[in-house]
Structure formats: C-alpha cells, structure tokens
Short mmCIF file of C-alpha atoms in Angstrom, two decimals:
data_model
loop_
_atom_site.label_atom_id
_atom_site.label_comp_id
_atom_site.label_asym_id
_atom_site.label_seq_id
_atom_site.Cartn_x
_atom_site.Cartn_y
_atom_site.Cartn_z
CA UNK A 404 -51.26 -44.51 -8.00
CA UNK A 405 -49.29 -45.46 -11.24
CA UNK A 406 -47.58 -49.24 -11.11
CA UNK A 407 -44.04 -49.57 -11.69
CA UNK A 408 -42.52 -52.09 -13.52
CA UNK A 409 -41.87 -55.46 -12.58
CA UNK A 410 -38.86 -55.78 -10.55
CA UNK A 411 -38.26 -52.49 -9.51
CA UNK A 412 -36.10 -53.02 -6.03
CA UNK A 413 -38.10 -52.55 -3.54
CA UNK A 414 -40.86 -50.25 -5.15
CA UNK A 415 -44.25 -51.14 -6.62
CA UNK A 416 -46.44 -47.83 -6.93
CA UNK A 417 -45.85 -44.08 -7.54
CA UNK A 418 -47.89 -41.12 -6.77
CA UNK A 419 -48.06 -39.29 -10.23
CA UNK A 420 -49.43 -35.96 -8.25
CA UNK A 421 -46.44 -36.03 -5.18
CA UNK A 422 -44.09 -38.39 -6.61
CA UNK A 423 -43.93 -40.40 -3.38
CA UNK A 424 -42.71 -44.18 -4.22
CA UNK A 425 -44.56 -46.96 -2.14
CA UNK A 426 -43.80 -50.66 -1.56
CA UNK A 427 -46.62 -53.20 -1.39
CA UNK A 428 -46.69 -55.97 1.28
CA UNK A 429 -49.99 -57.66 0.62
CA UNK A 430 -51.40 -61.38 2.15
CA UNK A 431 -54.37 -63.71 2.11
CA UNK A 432 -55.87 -63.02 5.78
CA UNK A 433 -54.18 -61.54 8.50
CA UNK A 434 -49.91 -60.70 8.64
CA UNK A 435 -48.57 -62.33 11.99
CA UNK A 436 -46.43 -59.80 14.20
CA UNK A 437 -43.47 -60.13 10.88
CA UNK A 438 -43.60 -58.88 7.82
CA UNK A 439 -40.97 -61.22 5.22
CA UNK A 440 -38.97 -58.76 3.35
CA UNK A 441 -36.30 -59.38 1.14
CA UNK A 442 -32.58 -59.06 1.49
CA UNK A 443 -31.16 -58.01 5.21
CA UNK A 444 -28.17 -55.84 3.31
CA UNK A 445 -30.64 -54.01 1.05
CA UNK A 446 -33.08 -53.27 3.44
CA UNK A 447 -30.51 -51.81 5.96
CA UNK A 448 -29.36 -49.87 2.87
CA UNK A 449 -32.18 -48.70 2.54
CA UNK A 450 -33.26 -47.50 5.82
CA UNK A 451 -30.55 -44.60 5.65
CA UNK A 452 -31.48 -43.47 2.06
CA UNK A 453 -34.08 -40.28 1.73
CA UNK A 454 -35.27 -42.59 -1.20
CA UNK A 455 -36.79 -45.31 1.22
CA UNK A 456 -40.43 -45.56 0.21
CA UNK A 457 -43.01 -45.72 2.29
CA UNK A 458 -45.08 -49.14 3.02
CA UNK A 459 -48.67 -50.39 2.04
CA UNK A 460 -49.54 -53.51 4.57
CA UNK A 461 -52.98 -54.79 2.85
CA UNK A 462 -54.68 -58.07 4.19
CA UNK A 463 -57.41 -59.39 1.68
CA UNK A 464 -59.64 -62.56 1.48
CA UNK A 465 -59.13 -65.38 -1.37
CA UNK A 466 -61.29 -66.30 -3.46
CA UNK A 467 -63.32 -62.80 -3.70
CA UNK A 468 -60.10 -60.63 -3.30
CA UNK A 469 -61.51 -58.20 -1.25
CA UNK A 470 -59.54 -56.19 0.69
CA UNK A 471 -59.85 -56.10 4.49
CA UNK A 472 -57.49 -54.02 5.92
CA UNK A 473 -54.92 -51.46 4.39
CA UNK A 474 -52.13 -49.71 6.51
CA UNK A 475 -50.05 -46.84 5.23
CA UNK A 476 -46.78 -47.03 7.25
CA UNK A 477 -44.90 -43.39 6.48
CA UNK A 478 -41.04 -43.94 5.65
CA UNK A 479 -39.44 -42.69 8.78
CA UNK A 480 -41.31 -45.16 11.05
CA UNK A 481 -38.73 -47.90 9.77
CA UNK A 482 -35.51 -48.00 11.77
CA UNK A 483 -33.20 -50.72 12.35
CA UNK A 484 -34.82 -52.14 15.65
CA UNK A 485 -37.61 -53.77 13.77
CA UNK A 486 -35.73 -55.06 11.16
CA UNK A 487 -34.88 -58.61 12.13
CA UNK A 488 -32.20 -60.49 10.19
CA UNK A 489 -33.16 -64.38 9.23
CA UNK A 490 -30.57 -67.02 8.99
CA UNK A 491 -28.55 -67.64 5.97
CA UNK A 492 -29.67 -69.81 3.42
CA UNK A 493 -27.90 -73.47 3.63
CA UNK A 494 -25.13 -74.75 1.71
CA UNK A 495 -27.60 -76.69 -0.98
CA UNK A 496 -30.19 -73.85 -2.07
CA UNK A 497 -30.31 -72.39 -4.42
CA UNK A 498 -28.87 -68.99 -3.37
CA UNK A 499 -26.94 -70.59 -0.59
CA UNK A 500 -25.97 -67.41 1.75
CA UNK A 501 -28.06 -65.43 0.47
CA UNK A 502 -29.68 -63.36 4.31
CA UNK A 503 -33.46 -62.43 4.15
CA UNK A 504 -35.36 -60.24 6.88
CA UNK A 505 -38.46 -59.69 8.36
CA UNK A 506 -40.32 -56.51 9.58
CA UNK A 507 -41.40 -56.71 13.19
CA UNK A 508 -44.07 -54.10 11.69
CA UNK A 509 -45.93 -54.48 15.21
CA UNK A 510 -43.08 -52.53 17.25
CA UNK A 511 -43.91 -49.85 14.92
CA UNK A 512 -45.42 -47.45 17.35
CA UNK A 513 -49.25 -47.11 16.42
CA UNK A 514 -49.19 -43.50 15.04
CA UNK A 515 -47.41 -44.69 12.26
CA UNK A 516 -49.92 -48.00 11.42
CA UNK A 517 -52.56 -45.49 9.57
CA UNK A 518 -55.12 -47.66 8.37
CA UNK A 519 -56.63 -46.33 4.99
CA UNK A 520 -59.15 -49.30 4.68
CA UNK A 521 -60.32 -50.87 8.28
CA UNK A 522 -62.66 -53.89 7.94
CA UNK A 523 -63.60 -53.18 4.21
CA UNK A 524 -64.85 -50.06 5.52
CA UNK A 525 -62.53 -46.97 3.40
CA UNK A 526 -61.51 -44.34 6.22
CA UNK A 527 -62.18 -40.68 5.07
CA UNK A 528 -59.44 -39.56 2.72
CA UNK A 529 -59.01 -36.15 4.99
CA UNK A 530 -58.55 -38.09 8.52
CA UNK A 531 -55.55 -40.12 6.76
CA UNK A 532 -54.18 -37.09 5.48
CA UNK A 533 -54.72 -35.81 9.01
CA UNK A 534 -52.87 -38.79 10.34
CA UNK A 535 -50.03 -38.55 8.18
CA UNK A 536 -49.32 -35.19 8.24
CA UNK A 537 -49.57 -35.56 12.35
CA UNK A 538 -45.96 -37.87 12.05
CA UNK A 539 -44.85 -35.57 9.44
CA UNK A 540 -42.19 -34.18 12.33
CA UNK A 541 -40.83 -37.49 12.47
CA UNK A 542 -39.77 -36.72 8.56
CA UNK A 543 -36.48 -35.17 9.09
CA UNK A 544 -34.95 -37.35 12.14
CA UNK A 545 -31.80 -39.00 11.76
CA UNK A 546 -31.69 -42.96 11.05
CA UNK A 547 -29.24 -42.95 14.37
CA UNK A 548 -31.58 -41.41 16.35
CA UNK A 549 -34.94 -42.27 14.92
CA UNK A 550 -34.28 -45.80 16.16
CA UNK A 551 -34.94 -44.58 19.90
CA UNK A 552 -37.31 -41.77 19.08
CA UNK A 553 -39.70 -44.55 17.87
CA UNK A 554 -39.26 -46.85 20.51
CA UNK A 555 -39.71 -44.67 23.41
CA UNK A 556 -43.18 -43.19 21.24
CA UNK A 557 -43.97 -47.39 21.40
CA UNK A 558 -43.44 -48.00 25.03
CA UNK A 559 -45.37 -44.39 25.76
CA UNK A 560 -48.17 -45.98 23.59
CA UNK A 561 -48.12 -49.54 25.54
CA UNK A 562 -48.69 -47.54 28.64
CA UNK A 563 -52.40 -47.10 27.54
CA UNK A 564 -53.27 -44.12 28.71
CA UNK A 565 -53.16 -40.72 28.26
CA UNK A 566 -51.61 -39.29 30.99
CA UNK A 567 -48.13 -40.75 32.27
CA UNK A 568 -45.54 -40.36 34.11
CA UNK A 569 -41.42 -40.08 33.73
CA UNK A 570 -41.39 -43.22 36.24
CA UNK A 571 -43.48 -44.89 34.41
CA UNK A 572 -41.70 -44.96 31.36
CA UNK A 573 -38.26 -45.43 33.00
CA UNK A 574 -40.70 -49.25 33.44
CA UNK A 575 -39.63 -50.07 30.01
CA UNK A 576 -35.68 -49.31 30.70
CA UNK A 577 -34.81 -53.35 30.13
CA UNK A 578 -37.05 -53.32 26.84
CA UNK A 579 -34.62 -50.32 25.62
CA UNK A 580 -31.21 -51.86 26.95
CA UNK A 581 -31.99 -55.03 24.89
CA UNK A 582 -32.77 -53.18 21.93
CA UNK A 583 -30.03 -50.29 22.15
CA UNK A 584 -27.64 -52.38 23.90
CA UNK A 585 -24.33 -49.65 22.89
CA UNK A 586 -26.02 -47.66 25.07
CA UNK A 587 -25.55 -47.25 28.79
CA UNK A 588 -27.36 -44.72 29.50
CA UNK A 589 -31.05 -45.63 28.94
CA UNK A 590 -32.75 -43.38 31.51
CA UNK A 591 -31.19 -40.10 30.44
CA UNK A 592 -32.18 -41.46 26.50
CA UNK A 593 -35.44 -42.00 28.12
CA UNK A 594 -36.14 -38.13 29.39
CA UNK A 595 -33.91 -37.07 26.54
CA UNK A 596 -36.24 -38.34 23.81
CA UNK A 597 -39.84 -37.19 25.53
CA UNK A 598 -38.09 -33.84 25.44
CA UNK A 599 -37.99 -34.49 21.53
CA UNK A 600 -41.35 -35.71 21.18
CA UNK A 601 -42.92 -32.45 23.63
CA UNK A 602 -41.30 -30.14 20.64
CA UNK A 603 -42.44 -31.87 18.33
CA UNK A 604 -46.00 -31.76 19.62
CA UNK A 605 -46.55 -35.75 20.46
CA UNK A 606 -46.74 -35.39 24.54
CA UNK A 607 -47.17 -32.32 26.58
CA UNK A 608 -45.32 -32.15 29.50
CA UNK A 609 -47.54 -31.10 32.94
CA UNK A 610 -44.36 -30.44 35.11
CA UNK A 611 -43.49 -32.66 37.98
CA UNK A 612 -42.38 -35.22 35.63
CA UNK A 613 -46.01 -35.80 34.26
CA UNK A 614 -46.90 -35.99 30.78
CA UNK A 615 -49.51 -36.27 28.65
CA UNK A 616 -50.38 -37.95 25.09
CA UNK A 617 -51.52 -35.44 22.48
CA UNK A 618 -54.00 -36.84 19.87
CA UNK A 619 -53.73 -36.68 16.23
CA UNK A 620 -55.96 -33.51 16.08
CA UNK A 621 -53.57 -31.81 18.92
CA UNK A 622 -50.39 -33.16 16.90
CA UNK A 623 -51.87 -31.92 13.45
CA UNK A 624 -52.23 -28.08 15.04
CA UNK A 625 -48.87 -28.42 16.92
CA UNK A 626 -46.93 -29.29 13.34
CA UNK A 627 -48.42 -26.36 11.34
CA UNK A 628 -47.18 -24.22 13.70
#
C-alpha cells in the first residue's frame, strides 16, 4: 500500500499492484455501531461514483499502537441506508452549516465486514482474498438498487441460520418500509431481491419457498462460474 498525500478527499492509501484507492477509518479501542465521516453531500456523491474507494475500519490500543482489529469493507457494500446525516453545525462555529455524517457500518451485512487482522491475530492473506472475491457479484449493482440488495442480505444474516424461509424474511417487512419508505411494495422487493442473490450464488433456493445460506467457499465457486 503506497500513502497518498495529505488531504486527498476522501482517500488515504493506493494499491500500487491493482490500483484500488482505500480510505482509512482508524480509533483508539473499539468503533461504536457509527462510523463519523465527513461531509453528508460528499459522501452521497460519492456513493454513486465507480471511483468510491473501498474502507479500512482498524481499532488499535494507545500507548503501544497495536492494532486489534482490521476490517476491509469492499466499495459496493456502502449505499445510502447506512449513511446517516448529522445536524447542521450552529450559527456560531466555525463552519456554521456545514452537514457531517456517520456510517452505520454495523447494518453493513456481515459478508462485507472482512476482517484482515482479528484480535492481533493476521487472517491468511488467501481466505481474505477468498472473502472478497465471494462479494465480488455485488461489484456491478446499481446504487438504486444496491440499497435493498444489501439490506435484505442483512436481515437474511440476522435470521442466524442457515436455512430459512420466504416467511421468515417477509418478518423484517417493517425494518424495510422504514428504510425504503418510497416503496410500497416491500414483500414483492423482498422475493424479488432473494431471486438476485440465488443468481448470484449467496442463497440457494430448496423450492417451497425455502432457502438456504451459501458460505463463502460455496459463493467463491458460484462467482467463477
């Protein structure tokens, strides 16, 4: 990873081998459920630009600076639902209007939190590279429809378990409403989008409205196809 220079919006790192750009979100202990970002307008900007860069979350320990936990969060998990726009600033700061925003980087669904270092322990460079290339279908999904793709792969995930059911699912149709609220049609979005994530190899459907949950390894086959 190459640095790049100070101030760069919303980019600290480059991959001189891919050319990938990466953003670093870094903290002494554990991040709450939010991430703070920067400005609301830039980061919506952003979200719809193939330039977005992907996101480092690292959590390290003061006064030894090691690192604890890393998280590589892949581009296309970021959609407007987690982005979560702060209050102006007031009339006497400094930059008085000026609109910050936080990532809600826990309604990311899981599949897209890779950890890279877990614990100070470093996870295998090939399982990562397993893991990302498993969301890698994910890449090419429009920002309009991205938004519920992710959040019905989140509420499939809070299920906890591997085998589930349309019914099930349709258990999470207030959760969707609040967050897709143009919508009124949540239940057909609902079957709509687990047909998108059965093509794209993420559940496998078992007929009778059953599904199932494909691991990474399943996922990883079912994209190099």
């Amino acid at each position: 990873m190459n640095a790049l220079k100070n101030n760069k919006p919303v980019a600290d790192l480059q991959c001189p081998h891919c050319h990938n750009v990466f953003e670093l979100k870094s903290h002494n202990g554990p991040f709450g459920s939010v991430i703070t970002d920067g400005a609301y307008d830039t980061m919506m900007a952003r979200l719809a630009d193939d330039h977005n860069p992907h996101l480092f979350v690292m959590e390290y320990r003061r006064p030894e600076y090691m690192v604890e936990n890393l998280w590589l969060i892949p581009k296309y998990f970021f959609t407007p639902e987690i982005i979560i726009k702060r209050k102006p600033l007031g009339q006497n700061a400094r930059r008085a209007g000026w609109t910050g925003c936080n990532i809600a980087w826990k309604n990311i669904p899981s599949k897209g939190i890779i950890p890279v270092i877990s614990q100070q322990e470093v996870i295998d460079s090939q399982l990562v590279c397993e893991r990302v290339s498993a969301t890698a279908a994910l890449a090419a999904t429009k920002i309009n429809s991205r938004g519920w793709l992710m959040d019905v792969l989140y509420c499939v995930e809070q299920l906890g378990r591997e085998q589930f059911s349309l019914q099930d699912v349709y258990g999470y149709t207030d959760y969707l409403q609040e967050r897709h609220q143009d919508n009124h049609n949540v239940q057909p979005k609902i079957r709509q989008q687990l047909q998108i994530l059965r093509d794209k190899g993420y559940v496998e459907f078992l007929g009778r409205g059953e599904y199932r949950l494909r691991d990474e390894k399943g996922m990883v086959e079912k994209s190099v196809l």
